[in-house]
Each structure stands twice: as structure tokens, then as C-alpha cells.
Amino acid sequence: MAIQGVAGANHEIAAREFFEGYDVEIVPCITFEELFNRVRQDRSLYGIVAIENTLVGSIQSNYTLLKDSGLEVIGEYKLRIKHNLMALPGVKMEDLTEVRSHPMALRQCEAFFRDYPHIRITESDDTALSAKDVADKQLRTVGAIAPELAASLYGLNILHKGIETNKKNFTRFLVVSDRGRTEIDDLLAQNRINRSSIVFSLPGNEVGSLSKVLTILAFYGINLSKIQSNPVVGHEWEYLFYIDLSFNNYTRYIQALDAVRPLCAKLVVLGEYENGRQSHED
């Protein structure tokens, strides 16, 4: 399973929970671009990719990577994000002069650090990587914000659990594969497909074109659960629309796509899958 980040990252937690009951081998990737490339090159690999967060919104660059990769979405998982402050064994809160983590994690823990103005906050590339650096380099005045799994893997002690300000913090992950059609056909045979992700563009300067597409989807009983627009690079004021759909009738969903295609300059189905589970809030 290809993940972005090192072992112990939230991507690993989401991967293991999505494939609960299976023996999952983790393949760490430094960047999302590397992740998509690895999955394309090795058809035996799945990948798991963060696509949106309930606090900070969509990760727009990952929509573009997904579209360009040719991979298919075969599942989703919604992970409750828990941030923990950790340090080397024996280190106490008063010993810390610096805390490192991913910028998103730091923003989600700002309220906690108002009580510790002496601690310098430093951005890093990854939550779990911050924990690994503290352990590898034996940094006794530096703490890290990372998942509990990272503390266990790298031998760190958790000084404070759950320091995120908002406890309703979830990240939605998409599971991608280069053999997605096989997975989709299996779900379809079991009548389990009830979600879809698509991307489309519209003819330029045509009045009400987006409204017409949305009206047709509503007519066929298709629920629009998310819409994300990204600019088309090199084409001023033109946009790609990424849409997540949910439905109860697969046949009606296919009919809806057939009905909207003539209105679109281009329409691509990124994946069809089952509504994903959500991890517990506790």
C-alpha cells in the first residue's frame, strides 16, 4: 500500500483501517506525485491519498494528480485526525524549546500552544517524519506533533494527547488503483456501488451550462455531495469541476451521466465505489 509520508503517518492509519483484517505492507512515498507514479508502475499496489479535510477544505493539487494519473478511485475512508505532542523518553514539557510538525497540524493545535509562548513552532514536511527526526537525532529539546502510531514506532513518549482545537476533525482519503475496473466490477456485482467521483469541463461562454448539468443530475435522483472547481492552466477563466455523487440506483446514475455528457466539453469518471466508513471520534 503506497502512502504519502513515512511509517506512522495518518495515511498509514487510514490504509490499515480501510483494509482492516488484511496484512498490509506499507510503501512510504515522500510526495503525492511519487505515490501516484509508484502505483502506476506497480499494478499490484494500491495507493491512499488525502483529498479533503473538514477544517481546511480540499487538497486541490491532489485532484489534479488524480485526474492526470489515469488511476481509478475504488474506495474512500474518513479518518478522525488526532494530534499528539511527543518527545524523547524522560523529556518533560518544560524542557521543550521547539515543536515541529506539518503546517496543517500546527494550525490545528494553535490554541494549545498559547499557554506555552516560549516554545518555537517549526513547520516540517510530515507529522510522522517530525517524530522520526526527534528519535533519530535524539533531539531532547524538540517535540513533535504526530499520530499515536508514530510515538509507538519511534519510541517516543506522548506528553499530551488530543491537542487539536477542534475534535470534529476528519480527513477523507481516496483509495486508488491501476486495476480499478476489476475492483469496481466486483462491487457492482454485489450491488454495493453508491458513490462516484467525476470531473468535467464546460463549453466556454455558454450561459447556464453548469446549472443545466446540476438540474439533470437532480432529475435523475443523483445527490451532489461535493463540488470543487479548479482553473484550467493556460486557459483564462475556464474551470474543471470535480464532483462527488451519491445514489441508490446505479442504472439511474448511468442514465444521468449519459444525459449530461452532451452538455460537457469533456467528462471523465474518476471512480465508482462504496460509501466509505468513518473512524470513531473518540
Short mmCIF file of C-alpha atoms in Angstrom, two decimals:
data_model
loop_
_atom_site.label_atom_id
_atom_site.label_comp_id
_atom_site.label_asym_id
_atom_site.label_seq_id
_atom_site.Cartn_x
_atom_site.Cartn_y
_atom_site.Cartn_z
CA MET A 1 0.00 0.00 0.00
CA ALA A 2 1.59 3.28 -1.12
CA ILE A 3 1.21 6.16 1.34
CA GLN A 4 2.46 9.73 1.41
CA GLY A 5 4.82 10.19 4.34
CA VAL A 6 6.85 7.82 6.48
CA ALA A 7 5.65 4.96 8.65
CA GLY A 8 3.34 6.15 11.41
CA ALA A 9 1.65 8.86 9.33
CA ASN A 10 -2.11 9.33 9.20
CA HIS A 11 -2.02 7.85 5.70
CA GLU A 12 -0.80 4.56 7.19
CA ILE A 13 -3.51 4.60 9.85
CA ALA A 14 -6.19 5.20 7.21
CA ALA A 15 -4.77 2.44 4.99
CA ARG A 16 -4.77 -0.13 7.79
CA GLU A 17 -8.27 0.79 8.92
CA PHE A 18 -9.63 0.69 5.35
CA PHE A 19 -8.10 -2.77 4.81
CA GLU A 20 -8.91 -3.97 8.32
CA GLY A 21 -8.36 -7.71 8.63
CA TYR A 22 -5.74 -7.83 5.88
CA ASP A 23 -1.95 -7.93 6.12
CA VAL A 24 -0.99 -4.52 4.74
CA GLU A 25 2.57 -3.78 3.60
CA ILE A 26 3.30 -0.04 3.63
CA VAL A 27 5.32 1.61 0.85
CA PRO A 28 6.29 5.14 2.01
CA CYS A 29 6.46 7.93 -0.59
CA ILE A 30 7.87 11.38 0.07
CA THR A 31 5.39 13.22 -2.17
CA PHE A 32 1.93 12.58 -3.57
CA GLU A 33 3.40 12.71 -7.07
CA GLU A 34 5.75 9.85 -6.16
CA LEU A 35 2.78 7.92 -4.75
CA PHE A 36 0.79 8.15 -7.99
CA ASN A 37 3.87 7.18 -10.01
CA ARG A 38 4.57 4.13 -7.83
CA VAL A 39 1.00 2.86 -8.15
CA ARG A 40 1.07 3.37 -11.93
CA GLN A 41 4.35 1.48 -12.23
CA ASP A 42 3.33 -1.43 -9.99
CA ARG A 43 -0.20 -2.69 -10.66
CA SER A 44 -0.10 -4.83 -7.50
CA LEU A 45 -0.01 -1.67 -5.38
CA TYR A 46 -2.91 0.30 -4.04
CA GLY A 47 -2.48 3.93 -3.03
CA ILE A 48 -4.27 6.01 -0.44
CA VAL A 49 -4.49 9.77 -0.90
CA ALA A 50 -5.81 12.54 1.34
CA ILE A 51 -8.28 14.60 -0.68
CA GLU A 52 -10.06 16.89 1.82
CA ASN A 53 -10.19 17.88 5.47
CA THR A 54 -13.21 19.11 7.39
CA LEU A 55 -11.29 22.11 8.75
CA VAL A 56 -9.12 23.28 5.86
CA GLY A 57 -11.08 22.02 2.84
CA SER A 58 -9.88 20.35 -0.35
CA ILE A 59 -6.31 19.47 -1.30
CA GLN A 60 -6.59 20.88 -4.81
CA SER A 61 -3.25 19.61 -6.11
CA ASN A 62 -4.32 16.03 -5.40
CA TYR A 63 -7.40 16.43 -7.59
CA THR A 64 -5.10 17.33 -10.48
CA LEU A 65 -2.73 14.43 -9.77
CA LEU A 66 -5.67 12.03 -9.63
CA LYS A 67 -7.09 13.26 -12.95
CA ASP A 68 -3.73 13.09 -14.71
CA SER A 69 -2.71 9.72 -13.26
CA GLY A 70 -5.26 7.57 -15.07
CA LEU A 71 -5.79 5.64 -11.81
CA GLU A 72 -9.30 4.84 -10.60
CA VAL A 73 -10.84 5.51 -7.20
CA ILE A 74 -12.02 2.19 -5.73
CA GLY A 75 -12.85 3.30 -2.18
CA GLU A 76 -12.77 6.01 0.47
CA TYR A 77 -12.17 6.31 4.21
CA LYS A 78 -12.83 9.16 6.64
CA LEU A 79 -10.26 9.26 9.43
CA ARG A 80 -10.65 11.18 12.67
CA ILE A 81 -7.41 13.16 12.99
CA LYS A 82 -5.84 13.15 16.46
CA HIS A 83 -2.77 15.25 17.17
CA ASN A 84 -0.43 14.27 20.00
CA LEU A 85 2.60 16.09 21.41
CA MET A 86 5.50 13.68 21.85
CA ALA A 87 9.17 13.78 22.82
CA LEU A 88 12.06 11.52 23.80
CA PRO A 89 11.67 9.43 26.97
CA GLY A 90 12.44 11.46 30.08
CA VAL A 91 11.82 14.81 28.38
CA LYS A 92 9.23 16.99 30.13
CA MET A 93 7.10 19.83 28.82
CA GLU A 94 9.34 22.45 30.43
CA ASP A 95 12.37 21.01 28.59
CA LEU A 96 10.96 21.79 25.14
CA THR A 97 12.07 24.89 23.25
CA GLU A 98 10.73 23.86 19.85
CA VAL A 99 7.90 21.73 18.39
CA ARG A 100 7.85 20.50 14.78
CA SER A 101 5.09 19.19 12.55
CA HIS A 102 3.28 19.59 9.25
CA PRO A 103 1.86 23.13 8.80
CA MET A 104 -1.72 21.82 8.77
CA ALA A 105 -1.22 20.03 12.09
CA LEU A 106 0.38 23.11 13.63
CA ARG A 107 -2.57 25.29 12.62
CA GLN A 108 -4.98 22.80 14.15
CA CYS A 109 -3.15 22.99 17.51
CA GLU A 110 -2.57 26.75 17.81
CA ALA A 111 -4.85 27.18 20.84
CA PHE A 112 -2.87 24.62 22.87
CA PHE A 113 0.43 26.45 22.40
CA ARG A 114 -0.92 29.81 23.58
CA ASP A 115 -0.12 28.55 27.07
CA TYR A 116 3.49 27.86 26.04
CA PRO A 117 4.76 31.09 24.41
CA HIS A 118 8.38 30.06 24.97
CA ILE A 119 8.08 27.16 22.51
CA ARG A 120 9.06 27.90 18.91
CA ILE A 121 6.76 26.34 16.32
CA THR A 122 8.57 24.97 13.24
CA GLU A 123 6.99 23.63 10.05
CA SER A 124 8.16 20.32 8.59
CA ASP A 125 7.17 18.10 5.66
CA ASP A 126 5.24 15.48 7.60
CA THR A 127 3.86 14.72 11.07
CA ALA A 128 5.39 11.26 11.43
CA LEU A 129 8.65 12.40 9.85
CA SER A 130 8.92 15.05 12.59
CA ALA A 131 8.62 12.30 15.20
CA LYS A 132 11.19 10.16 13.40
CA ASP A 133 13.67 13.05 13.27
CA VAL A 134 13.33 13.66 17.01
CA ALA A 135 14.06 9.98 17.66
CA ASP A 136 16.82 9.53 15.08
CA LYS A 137 18.69 12.68 16.08
CA GLN A 138 17.95 12.37 19.81
CA LEU A 139 16.65 15.93 19.99
CA ARG A 140 15.99 16.42 23.70
CA THR A 141 14.63 19.97 23.45
CA VAL A 142 12.40 19.32 20.43
CA GLY A 143 8.93 17.83 20.41
CA ALA A 144 6.76 16.64 17.55
CA ILE A 145 3.05 16.65 16.80
CA ALA A 146 2.15 13.32 15.23
CA PRO A 147 -0.23 10.34 15.43
CA GLU A 148 0.00 7.94 18.37
CA LEU A 149 1.25 5.25 15.98
CA ALA A 150 4.38 7.34 15.29
CA ALA A 151 5.19 7.55 19.01
CA SER A 152 4.94 3.76 19.25
CA LEU A 153 7.10 3.15 16.16
CA TYR A 154 9.87 5.60 17.09
CA GLY A 155 9.99 5.07 20.86
CA LEU A 156 8.69 8.48 21.91
CA ASN A 157 6.59 9.38 24.94
CA ILE A 158 3.32 11.25 24.49
CA LEU A 159 3.29 14.35 26.69
CA HIS A 160 -0.24 15.44 25.73
CA LYS A 161 -2.89 13.55 23.76
CA GLY A 162 -5.50 15.13 21.53
CA ILE A 163 -4.18 18.69 21.49
CA GLU A 164 -6.15 19.63 18.37
CA THR A 165 -8.55 22.51 18.97
CA ASN A 166 -11.47 21.02 17.04
CA LYS A 167 -12.35 17.43 17.91
CA LYS A 168 -14.58 17.11 14.81
CA ASN A 169 -11.51 16.97 12.59
CA PHE A 170 -11.70 14.37 9.82
CA THR A 171 -9.67 13.79 6.68
CA ARG A 172 -11.22 11.98 3.73
CA PHE A 173 -8.89 9.59 1.91
CA LEU A 174 -9.37 8.03 -1.52
CA VAL A 175 -8.04 4.56 -2.32
CA VAL A 176 -6.70 4.37 -5.89
CA SER A 177 -5.63 1.51 -8.12
CA ASP A 178 -4.41 0.84 -11.66
CA ARG A 179 -6.67 -2.22 -11.81
CA GLY A 180 -9.68 -0.31 -10.61
CA ARG A 181 -12.15 -1.69 -13.16
CA THR A 182 -11.81 -5.18 -11.67
CA GLU A 183 -12.50 -3.84 -8.19
CA ILE A 184 -15.44 -1.79 -9.45
CA ASP A 185 -16.97 -4.77 -11.27
CA ASP A 186 -16.75 -6.83 -8.07
CA LEU A 187 -18.58 -4.13 -6.10
CA LEU A 188 -21.14 -3.74 -8.86
CA ALA A 189 -21.87 -7.47 -8.85
CA GLN A 190 -22.59 -7.18 -5.12
CA ASN A 191 -24.81 -4.11 -5.66
CA ARG A 192 -22.53 -2.07 -3.38
CA ILE A 193 -21.63 0.89 -5.61
CA ASN A 194 -23.38 4.03 -4.39
CA ARG A 195 -20.72 6.73 -4.82
CA SER A 196 -18.88 8.23 -7.77
CA SER A 197 -16.24 10.89 -8.44
CA ILE A 198 -16.24 12.61 -11.83
CA VAL A 199 -14.53 15.57 -13.47
CA PHE A 200 -15.86 17.61 -16.36
CA SER A 201 -15.34 20.85 -18.24
CA LEU A 202 -17.99 23.01 -19.93
CA PRO A 203 -18.09 24.83 -23.25
CA GLY A 204 -16.84 28.38 -22.85
CA ASN A 205 -19.25 31.30 -22.51
CA GLU A 206 -22.39 29.16 -22.62
CA VAL A 207 -24.95 30.71 -20.27
CA GLY A 208 -26.29 28.41 -17.55
CA SER A 209 -24.25 25.36 -18.61
CA LEU A 210 -23.32 24.32 -15.06
CA SER A 211 -26.88 24.87 -13.86
CA LYS A 212 -28.17 22.58 -16.63
CA VAL A 213 -25.82 19.78 -15.60
CA LEU A 214 -26.83 20.03 -11.94
CA THR A 215 -30.52 20.14 -12.84
CA ILE A 216 -30.24 16.93 -14.86
CA LEU A 217 -28.43 15.16 -12.02
CA ALA A 218 -31.20 16.20 -9.63
CA PHE A 219 -33.86 14.99 -12.08
CA TYR A 220 -32.33 11.51 -12.06
CA GLY A 221 -32.23 11.44 -8.26
CA ILE A 222 -28.44 11.83 -8.02
CA ASN A 223 -27.21 13.64 -4.93
CA LEU A 224 -24.34 16.09 -5.34
CA SER A 225 -22.28 15.68 -2.16
CA LYS A 226 -19.31 17.87 -3.19
CA ILE A 227 -18.23 20.19 -5.97
CA GLN A 228 -14.72 21.57 -6.42
CA SER A 229 -13.64 23.87 -9.24
CA ASN A 230 -10.02 24.14 -10.37
CA PRO A 231 -8.76 26.55 -13.05
CA VAL A 232 -7.55 25.10 -16.35
CA VAL A 233 -3.90 26.15 -16.62
CA GLY A 234 -3.28 28.20 -19.76
CA HIS A 235 -6.99 28.87 -20.39
CA GLU A 236 -8.11 32.01 -18.64
CA TRP A 237 -11.46 31.77 -16.78
CA GLU A 238 -12.01 28.13 -17.72
CA TYR A 239 -12.51 25.55 -15.00
CA LEU A 240 -12.62 21.84 -14.32
CA PHE A 241 -15.40 20.75 -12.00
CA TYR A 242 -14.71 17.82 -9.69
CA ILE A 243 -17.94 16.36 -8.35
CA ASP A 244 -18.73 13.60 -5.86
CA LEU A 245 -22.08 11.93 -6.41
CA SER A 246 -24.12 9.56 -4.28
CA PHE A 247 -27.05 7.46 -5.45
CA ASN A 248 -29.19 4.43 -4.68
CA ASN A 249 -29.84 3.26 -8.23
CA TYR A 250 -26.80 2.50 -10.41
CA THR A 251 -28.87 2.35 -13.60
CA ARG A 252 -30.30 5.83 -12.98
CA TYR A 253 -26.77 7.08 -12.29
CA ILE A 254 -25.55 5.78 -15.67
CA GLN A 255 -28.57 7.36 -17.37
CA ALA A 256 -27.74 10.67 -15.68
CA LEU A 257 -24.16 10.59 -16.98
CA ASP A 258 -25.41 9.81 -20.50
CA ALA A 259 -27.76 12.78 -20.24
CA VAL A 260 -25.13 15.32 -19.13
CA ARG A 261 -22.30 14.24 -21.46
CA PRO A 262 -23.65 16.21 -24.46
CA LEU A 263 -23.55 19.36 -22.30
CA CYS A 264 -19.88 18.88 -21.33
CA ALA A 265 -16.77 19.62 -23.32
CA LYS A 266 -15.25 16.58 -21.58
CA LEU A 267 -16.38 14.25 -18.79
CA VAL A 268 -14.25 11.60 -17.07
CA VAL A 269 -15.33 9.16 -14.37
CA LEU A 270 -12.54 9.04 -11.79
CA GLY A 271 -14.03 6.13 -9.90
CA GLU A 272 -17.15 4.33 -8.70
CA TYR A 273 -17.13 2.90 -5.19
CA GLU A 274 -18.97 2.21 -1.95
CA ASN A 275 -19.68 4.94 0.59
CA GLY A 276 -16.70 4.86 2.93
CA ARG A 277 -16.65 4.10 6.63
CA GLN A 278 -15.76 6.76 9.18
CA SER A 279 -13.47 6.15 12.13
CA HIS A 280 -14.74 6.75 15.65
CA GLU A 281 -14.45 10.23 17.16
CA ASP A 282 -13.08 9.02 20.50
#
